[in-house]
Tab-separated table of C-alpha atoms in Angstrom:
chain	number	residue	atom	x	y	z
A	1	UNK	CA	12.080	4.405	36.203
A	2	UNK	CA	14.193	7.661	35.529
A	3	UNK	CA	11.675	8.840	33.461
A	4	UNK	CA	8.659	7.827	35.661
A	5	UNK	CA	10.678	9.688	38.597
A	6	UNK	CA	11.667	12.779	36.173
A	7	UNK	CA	8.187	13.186	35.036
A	8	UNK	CA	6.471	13.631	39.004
A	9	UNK	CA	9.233	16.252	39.266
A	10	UNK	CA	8.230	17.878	36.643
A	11	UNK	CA	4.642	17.864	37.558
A	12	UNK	CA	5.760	18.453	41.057
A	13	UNK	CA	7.184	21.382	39.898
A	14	UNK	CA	4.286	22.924	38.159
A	15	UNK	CA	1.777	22.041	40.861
A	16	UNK	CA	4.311	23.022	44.470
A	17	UNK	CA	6.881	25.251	42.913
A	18	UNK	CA	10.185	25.040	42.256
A	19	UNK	CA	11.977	25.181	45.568
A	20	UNK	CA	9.521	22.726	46.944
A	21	UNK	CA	9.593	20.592	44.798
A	22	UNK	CA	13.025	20.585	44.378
A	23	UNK	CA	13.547	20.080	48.407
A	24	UNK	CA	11.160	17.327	48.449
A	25	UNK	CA	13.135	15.354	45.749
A	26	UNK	CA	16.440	16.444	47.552
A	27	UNK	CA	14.635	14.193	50.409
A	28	UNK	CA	13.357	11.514	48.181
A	29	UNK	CA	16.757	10.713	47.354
A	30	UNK	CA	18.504	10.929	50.656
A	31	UNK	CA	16.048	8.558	52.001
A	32	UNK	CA	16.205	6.112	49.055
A	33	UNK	CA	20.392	6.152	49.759
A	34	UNK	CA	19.367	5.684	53.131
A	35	UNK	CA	16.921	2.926	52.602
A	36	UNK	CA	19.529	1.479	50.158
A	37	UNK	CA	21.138	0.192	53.561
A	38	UNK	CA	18.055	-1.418	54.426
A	39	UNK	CA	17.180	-3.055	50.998
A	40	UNK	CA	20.795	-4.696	50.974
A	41	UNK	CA	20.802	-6.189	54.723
A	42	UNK	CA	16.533	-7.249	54.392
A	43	UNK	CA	16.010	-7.803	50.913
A	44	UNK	CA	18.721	-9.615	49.933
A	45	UNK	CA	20.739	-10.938	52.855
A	46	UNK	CA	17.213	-11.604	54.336
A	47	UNK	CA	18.509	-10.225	57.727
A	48	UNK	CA	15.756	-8.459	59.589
A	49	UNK	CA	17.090	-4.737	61.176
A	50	UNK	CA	14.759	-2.851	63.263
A	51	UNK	CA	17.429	-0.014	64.121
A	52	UNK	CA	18.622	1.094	61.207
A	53	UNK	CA	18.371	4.470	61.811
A	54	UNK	CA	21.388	4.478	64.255
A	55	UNK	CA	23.709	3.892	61.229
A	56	UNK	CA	21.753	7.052	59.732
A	57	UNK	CA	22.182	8.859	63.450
A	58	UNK	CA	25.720	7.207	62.771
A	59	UNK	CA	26.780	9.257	59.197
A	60	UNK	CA	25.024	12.429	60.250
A	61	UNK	CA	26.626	13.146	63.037
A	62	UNK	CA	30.306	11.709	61.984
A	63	UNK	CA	29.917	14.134	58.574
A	64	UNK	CA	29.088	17.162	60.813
A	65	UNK	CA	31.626	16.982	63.059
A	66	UNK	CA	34.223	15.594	59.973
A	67	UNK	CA	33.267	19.162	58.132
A	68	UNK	CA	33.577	21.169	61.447
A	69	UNK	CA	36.811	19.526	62.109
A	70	UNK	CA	38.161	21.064	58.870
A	71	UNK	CA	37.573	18.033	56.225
A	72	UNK	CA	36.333	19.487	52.601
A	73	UNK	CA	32.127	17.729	52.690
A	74	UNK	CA	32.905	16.228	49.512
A	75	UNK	CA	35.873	13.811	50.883
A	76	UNK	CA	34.765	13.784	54.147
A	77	UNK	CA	31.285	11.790	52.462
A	78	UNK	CA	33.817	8.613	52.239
A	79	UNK	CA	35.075	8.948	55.131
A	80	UNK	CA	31.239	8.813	56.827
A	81	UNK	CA	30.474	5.662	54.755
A	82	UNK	CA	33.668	4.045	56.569
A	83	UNK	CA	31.897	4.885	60.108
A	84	UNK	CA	28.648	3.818	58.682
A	85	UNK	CA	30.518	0.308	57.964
A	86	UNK	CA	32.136	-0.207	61.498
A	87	UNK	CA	28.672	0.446	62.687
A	88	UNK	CA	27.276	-1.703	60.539
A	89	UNK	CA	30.198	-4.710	61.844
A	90	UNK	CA	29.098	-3.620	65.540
A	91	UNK	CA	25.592	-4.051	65.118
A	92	UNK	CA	26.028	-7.443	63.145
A	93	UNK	CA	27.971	-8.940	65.868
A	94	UNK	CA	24.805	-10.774	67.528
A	95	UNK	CA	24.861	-12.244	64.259
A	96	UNK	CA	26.711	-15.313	64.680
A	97	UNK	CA	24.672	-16.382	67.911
A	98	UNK	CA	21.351	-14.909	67.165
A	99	UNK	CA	18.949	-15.374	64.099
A	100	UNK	CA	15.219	-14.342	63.063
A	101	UNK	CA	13.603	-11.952	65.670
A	102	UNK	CA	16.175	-12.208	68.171
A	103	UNK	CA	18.756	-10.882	66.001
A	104	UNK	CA	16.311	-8.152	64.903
A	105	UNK	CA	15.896	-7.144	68.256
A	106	UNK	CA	19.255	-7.145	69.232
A	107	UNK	CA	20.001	-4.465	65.965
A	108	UNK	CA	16.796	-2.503	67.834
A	109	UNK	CA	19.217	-2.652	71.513
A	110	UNK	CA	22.241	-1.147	68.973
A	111	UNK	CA	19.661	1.834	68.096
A	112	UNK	CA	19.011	2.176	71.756
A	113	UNK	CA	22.471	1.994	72.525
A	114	UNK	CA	23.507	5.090	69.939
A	115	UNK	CA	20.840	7.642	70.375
A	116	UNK	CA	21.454	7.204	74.247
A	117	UNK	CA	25.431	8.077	73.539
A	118	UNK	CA	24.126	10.320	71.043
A	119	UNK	CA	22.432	12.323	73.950
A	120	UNK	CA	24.756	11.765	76.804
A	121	UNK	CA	28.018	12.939	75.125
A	122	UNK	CA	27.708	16.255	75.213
A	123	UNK	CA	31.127	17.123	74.811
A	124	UNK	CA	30.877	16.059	71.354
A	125	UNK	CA	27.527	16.578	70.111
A	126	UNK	CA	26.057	18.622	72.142
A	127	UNK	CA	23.410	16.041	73.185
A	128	UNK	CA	19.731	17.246	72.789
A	129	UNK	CA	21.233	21.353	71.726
A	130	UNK	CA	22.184	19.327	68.208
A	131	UNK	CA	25.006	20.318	65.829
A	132	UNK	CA	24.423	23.411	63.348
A	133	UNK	CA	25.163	21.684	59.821
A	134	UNK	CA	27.036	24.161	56.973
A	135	UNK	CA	25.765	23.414	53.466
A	136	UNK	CA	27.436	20.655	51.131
A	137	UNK	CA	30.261	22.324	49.129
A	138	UNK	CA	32.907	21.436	46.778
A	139	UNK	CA	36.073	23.623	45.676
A	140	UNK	CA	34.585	26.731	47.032
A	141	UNK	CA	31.164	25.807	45.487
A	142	UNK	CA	28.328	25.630	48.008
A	143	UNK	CA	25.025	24.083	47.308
A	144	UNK	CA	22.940	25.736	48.765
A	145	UNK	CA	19.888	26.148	46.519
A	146	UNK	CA	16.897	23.304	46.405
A	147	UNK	CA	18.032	22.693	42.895
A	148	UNK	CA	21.677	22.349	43.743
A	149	UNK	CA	20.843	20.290	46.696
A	150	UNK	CA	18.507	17.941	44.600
A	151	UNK	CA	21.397	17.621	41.889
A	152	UNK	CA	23.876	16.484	44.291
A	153	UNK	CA	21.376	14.312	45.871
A	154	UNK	CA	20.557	12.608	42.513
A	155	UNK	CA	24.034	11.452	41.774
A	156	UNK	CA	24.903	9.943	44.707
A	157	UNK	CA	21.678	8.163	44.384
A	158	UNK	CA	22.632	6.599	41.036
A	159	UNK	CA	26.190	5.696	41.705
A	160	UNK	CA	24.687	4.598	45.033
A	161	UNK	CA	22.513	2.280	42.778
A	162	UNK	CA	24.879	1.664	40.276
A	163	UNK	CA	27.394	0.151	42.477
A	164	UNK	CA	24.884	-1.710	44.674
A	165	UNK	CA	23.670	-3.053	41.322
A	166	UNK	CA	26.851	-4.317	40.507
A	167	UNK	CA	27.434	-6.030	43.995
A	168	UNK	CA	24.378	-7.707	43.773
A	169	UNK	CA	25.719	-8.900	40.380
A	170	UNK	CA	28.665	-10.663	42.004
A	171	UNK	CA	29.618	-13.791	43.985
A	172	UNK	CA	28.964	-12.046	47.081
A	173	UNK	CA	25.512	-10.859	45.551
A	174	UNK	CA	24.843	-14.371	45.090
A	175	UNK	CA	25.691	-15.531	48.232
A	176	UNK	CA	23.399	-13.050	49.895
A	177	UNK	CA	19.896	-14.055	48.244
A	178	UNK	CA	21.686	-17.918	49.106
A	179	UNK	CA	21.905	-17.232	52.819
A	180	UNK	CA	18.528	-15.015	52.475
A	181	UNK	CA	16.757	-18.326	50.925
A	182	UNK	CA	18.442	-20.971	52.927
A	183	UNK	CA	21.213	-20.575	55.374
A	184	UNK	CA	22.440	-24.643	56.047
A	185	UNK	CA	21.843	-24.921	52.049
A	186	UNK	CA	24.287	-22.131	51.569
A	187	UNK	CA	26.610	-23.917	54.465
A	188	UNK	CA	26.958	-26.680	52.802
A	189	UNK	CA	27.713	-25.103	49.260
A	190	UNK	CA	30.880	-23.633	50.970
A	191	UNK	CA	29.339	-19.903	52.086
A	192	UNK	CA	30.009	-18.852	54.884
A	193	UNK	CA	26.668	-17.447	56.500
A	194	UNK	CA	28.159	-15.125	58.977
A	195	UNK	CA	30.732	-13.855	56.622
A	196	UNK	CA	28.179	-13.037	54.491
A	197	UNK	CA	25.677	-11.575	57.274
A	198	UNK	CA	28.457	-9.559	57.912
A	199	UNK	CA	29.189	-7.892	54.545
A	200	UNK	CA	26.023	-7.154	53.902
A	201	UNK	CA	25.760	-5.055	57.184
A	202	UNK	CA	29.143	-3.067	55.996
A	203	UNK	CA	27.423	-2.763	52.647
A	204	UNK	CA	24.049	-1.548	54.192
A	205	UNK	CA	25.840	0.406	56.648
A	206	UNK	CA	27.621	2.181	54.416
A	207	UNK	CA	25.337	3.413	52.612
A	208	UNK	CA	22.997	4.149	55.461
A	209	UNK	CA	25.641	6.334	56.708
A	210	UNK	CA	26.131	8.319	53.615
A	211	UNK	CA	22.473	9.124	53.112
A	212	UNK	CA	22.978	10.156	56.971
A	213	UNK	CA	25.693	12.703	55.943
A	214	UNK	CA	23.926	14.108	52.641
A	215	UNK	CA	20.511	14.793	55.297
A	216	UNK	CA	22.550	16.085	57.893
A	217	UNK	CA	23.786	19.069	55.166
A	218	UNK	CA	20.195	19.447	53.631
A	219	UNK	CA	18.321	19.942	56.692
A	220	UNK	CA	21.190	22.414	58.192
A	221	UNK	CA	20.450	20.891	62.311
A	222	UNK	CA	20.664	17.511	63.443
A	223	UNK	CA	20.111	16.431	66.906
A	224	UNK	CA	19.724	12.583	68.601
A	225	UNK	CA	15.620	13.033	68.454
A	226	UNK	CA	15.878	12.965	64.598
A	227	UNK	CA	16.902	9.390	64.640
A	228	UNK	CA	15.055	7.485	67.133
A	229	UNK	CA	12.979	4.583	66.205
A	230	UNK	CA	10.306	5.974	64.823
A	231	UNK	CA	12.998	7.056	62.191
A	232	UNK	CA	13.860	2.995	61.830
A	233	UNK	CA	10.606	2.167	61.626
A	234	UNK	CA	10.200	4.784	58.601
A	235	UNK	CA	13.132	3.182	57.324
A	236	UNK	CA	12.113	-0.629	57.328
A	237	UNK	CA	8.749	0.418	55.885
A	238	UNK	CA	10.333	2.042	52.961
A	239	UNK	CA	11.523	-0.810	52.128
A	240	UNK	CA	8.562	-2.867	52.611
A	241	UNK	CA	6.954	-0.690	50.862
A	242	UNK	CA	8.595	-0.085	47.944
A	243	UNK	CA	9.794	-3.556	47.648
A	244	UNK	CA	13.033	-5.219	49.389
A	245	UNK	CA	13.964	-7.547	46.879
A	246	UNK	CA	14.276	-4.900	44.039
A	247	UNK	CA	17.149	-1.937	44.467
A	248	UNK	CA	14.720	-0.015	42.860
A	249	UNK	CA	12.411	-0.665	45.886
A	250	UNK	CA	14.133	2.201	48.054
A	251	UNK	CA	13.112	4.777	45.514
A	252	UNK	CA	9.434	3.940	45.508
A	253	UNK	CA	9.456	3.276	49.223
A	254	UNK	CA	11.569	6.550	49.771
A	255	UNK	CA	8.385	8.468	47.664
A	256	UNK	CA	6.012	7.172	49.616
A	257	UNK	CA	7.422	8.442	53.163
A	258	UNK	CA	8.515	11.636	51.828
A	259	UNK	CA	4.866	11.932	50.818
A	260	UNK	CA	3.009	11.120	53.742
A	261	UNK	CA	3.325	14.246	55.749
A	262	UNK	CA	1.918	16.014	52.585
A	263	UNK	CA	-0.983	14.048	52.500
A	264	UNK	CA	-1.255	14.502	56.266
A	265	UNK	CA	-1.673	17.984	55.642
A	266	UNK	CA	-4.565	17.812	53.032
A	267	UNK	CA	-5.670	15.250	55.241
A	268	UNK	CA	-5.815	17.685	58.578
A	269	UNK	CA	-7.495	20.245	56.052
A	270	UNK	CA	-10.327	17.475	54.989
A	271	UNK	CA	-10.995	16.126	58.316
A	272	UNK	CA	-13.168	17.105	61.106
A	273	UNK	CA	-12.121	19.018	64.161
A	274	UNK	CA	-11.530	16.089	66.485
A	275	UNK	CA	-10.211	13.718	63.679
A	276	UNK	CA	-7.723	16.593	62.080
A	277	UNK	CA	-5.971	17.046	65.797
A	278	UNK	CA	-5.689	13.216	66.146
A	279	UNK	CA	-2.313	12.423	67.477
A	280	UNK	CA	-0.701	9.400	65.762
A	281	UNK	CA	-2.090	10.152	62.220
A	282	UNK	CA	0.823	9.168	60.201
A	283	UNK	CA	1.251	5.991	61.893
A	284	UNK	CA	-2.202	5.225	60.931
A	285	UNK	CA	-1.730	6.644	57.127
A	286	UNK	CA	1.756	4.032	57.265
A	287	UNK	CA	-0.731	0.893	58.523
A	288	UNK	CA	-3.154	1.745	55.548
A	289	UNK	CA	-0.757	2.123	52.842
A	290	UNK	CA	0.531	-1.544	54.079
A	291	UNK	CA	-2.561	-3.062	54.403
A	292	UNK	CA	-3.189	-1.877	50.760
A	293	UNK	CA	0.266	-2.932	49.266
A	294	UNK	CA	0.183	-6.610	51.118
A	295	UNK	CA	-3.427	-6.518	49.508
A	296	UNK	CA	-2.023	-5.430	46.011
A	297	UNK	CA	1.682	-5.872	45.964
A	298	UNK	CA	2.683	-8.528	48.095
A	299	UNK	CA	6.429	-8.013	46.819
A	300	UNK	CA	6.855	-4.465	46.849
A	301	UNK	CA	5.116	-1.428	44.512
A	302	UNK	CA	8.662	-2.209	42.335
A	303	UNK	CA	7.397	-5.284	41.501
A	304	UNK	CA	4.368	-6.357	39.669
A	305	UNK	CA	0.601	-7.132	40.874
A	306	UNK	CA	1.624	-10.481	41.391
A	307	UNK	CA	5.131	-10.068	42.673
A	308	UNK	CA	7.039	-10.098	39.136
């Protein structure tokens, strides 16, 4: 997959230019950390999360004002993840009493709950104004080029992956996909289903978080707008996308949404008049690309044709 992934940025590259290319795969990977989160809580805890986003809102904003406060970027990343992981216990709370759709909806109340303190406390984040964000640094080394930015980006995406590999790899991996396939079964093997539920929301929150903090540096401006939940719903799709029972599926899925608003473009540039102006376009390109991946991939474009 390294390779696959090396070789469109190097055709990327050749085709966009450097620093574009470059900035899109800086995204690419802070959405696939992101959609890590999501991958972990869905895909293998088989918890459904319609507000992950406020986790991302979450890390963004507690890495800003970490970095303004003084803290060096580069520890004040772990320090985000631990937010992103008492977020991620607050939002699993409904847990115990709720399942299915009712606990997804209750996760969708937590994003509600966020961006509206997001907005309201001023005093801290300025509400709708939005926080200036300094570049990412380290030891009085700033990276503040596309290719520095994508670098960065890149590694935290593979220890990201290599850790979350190595979870799933454990007992408490196991007892995830257990709950995930059948929560009384798991019961009465001795996991404990809401202990579980509730790890896997630290795990996913964590790492929701810290893609939070790395896009809050990359973009340079956050404010609450960024993460409402259309941004959730971007989120869950990447993972639907690119497949939520492979780790590898928040890569694929993260390509795919960084990709849309290109294709939007060429797509406002091919249409007619009426149809290029057509408000909601990308939420019509995101129902397609479903349709066509329930169609083809059932499981995910990580997996195969028939859901291998």
């Amino acid at each position: 997959m390294v390779l696959v992934v090396g070789l469109m940025v190097a055709l990327a590259v050749g085709w966009l230019g450097a620093d574009f290319a470059f900035g899109q795969a800086t995204l690419v990977a802070t959405y696939a950390i992101a959609g890590l989160g999501v991958v972990i809580i869905v895909g293998q805890a088989g918890q459904i999360v319609l507000g992950q986003g406020a986790l991302v809102a979450l890390g963004a904003y507690a890495q800003t004002l970490l970095v303004q406060a003084g803290v060096a970027p580069l520890l004040a990343l772990p320090l985000t993840a631990g937010v992103g992981a008492l977020g991620g216990v607050l939002a699993s709370l409904p847990a115990g009493r709720l399942g299915g759709l009712y606990f997804g909806m209750s996760t969708l109340a937590f994003a509600l709950i966020v961006e509206e303190a997001l907005v309201r406390w001023e005093s801290l984040t300025h509400g709708p104004a939005g926080l200036v964000v300094p570049a990412f640094g380290a030891g009085g080394w700033q990276a503040d080029t596309p290719l520095a930015q994508a670098a960065v980006s890149g590694v935290v995406l593979l220890v990201a992956l290599a850790l979350a590999a190595r979870l799933l790899r454990s007992r408490l991996g196991r007892a995830w996909r257990a709950v995930r396939e059948d929560e009384a079964a798991a019961d009465t093997c001795g996991i404990a289903p809401g202990a579980a539920k509730l790890r896997a929301f630290i795990v996913g929150g964590s790492l929701s978080a810290l893609g939070g903090g790395l896009y809050a540096h990359w973009i340079g401006f956050i404010s609450p707008e960024q993460f409402g939940l259309v941004f959730s719903f971007e989120l869950l799709m990447l993972a639907f996308i690119g497949g939520a029972r492979r780790l590898s599926g928040a890569v694929w899925g993260a390509l795919v949404v960084v990709a849309i608003p290109q294709a939007i473009a060429v797509l406002r540039d091919a249409l007619p008049g009426d149809w290029a102006r057509a408000a909601g376009l990308e939420l019509v390109l995101f129902g397609a690309i479903i349709v066509a991946v329930v169609l083809l991939r059932p499981q995910g474009l990580a997996s195969g044709p028939r859901g291998g």
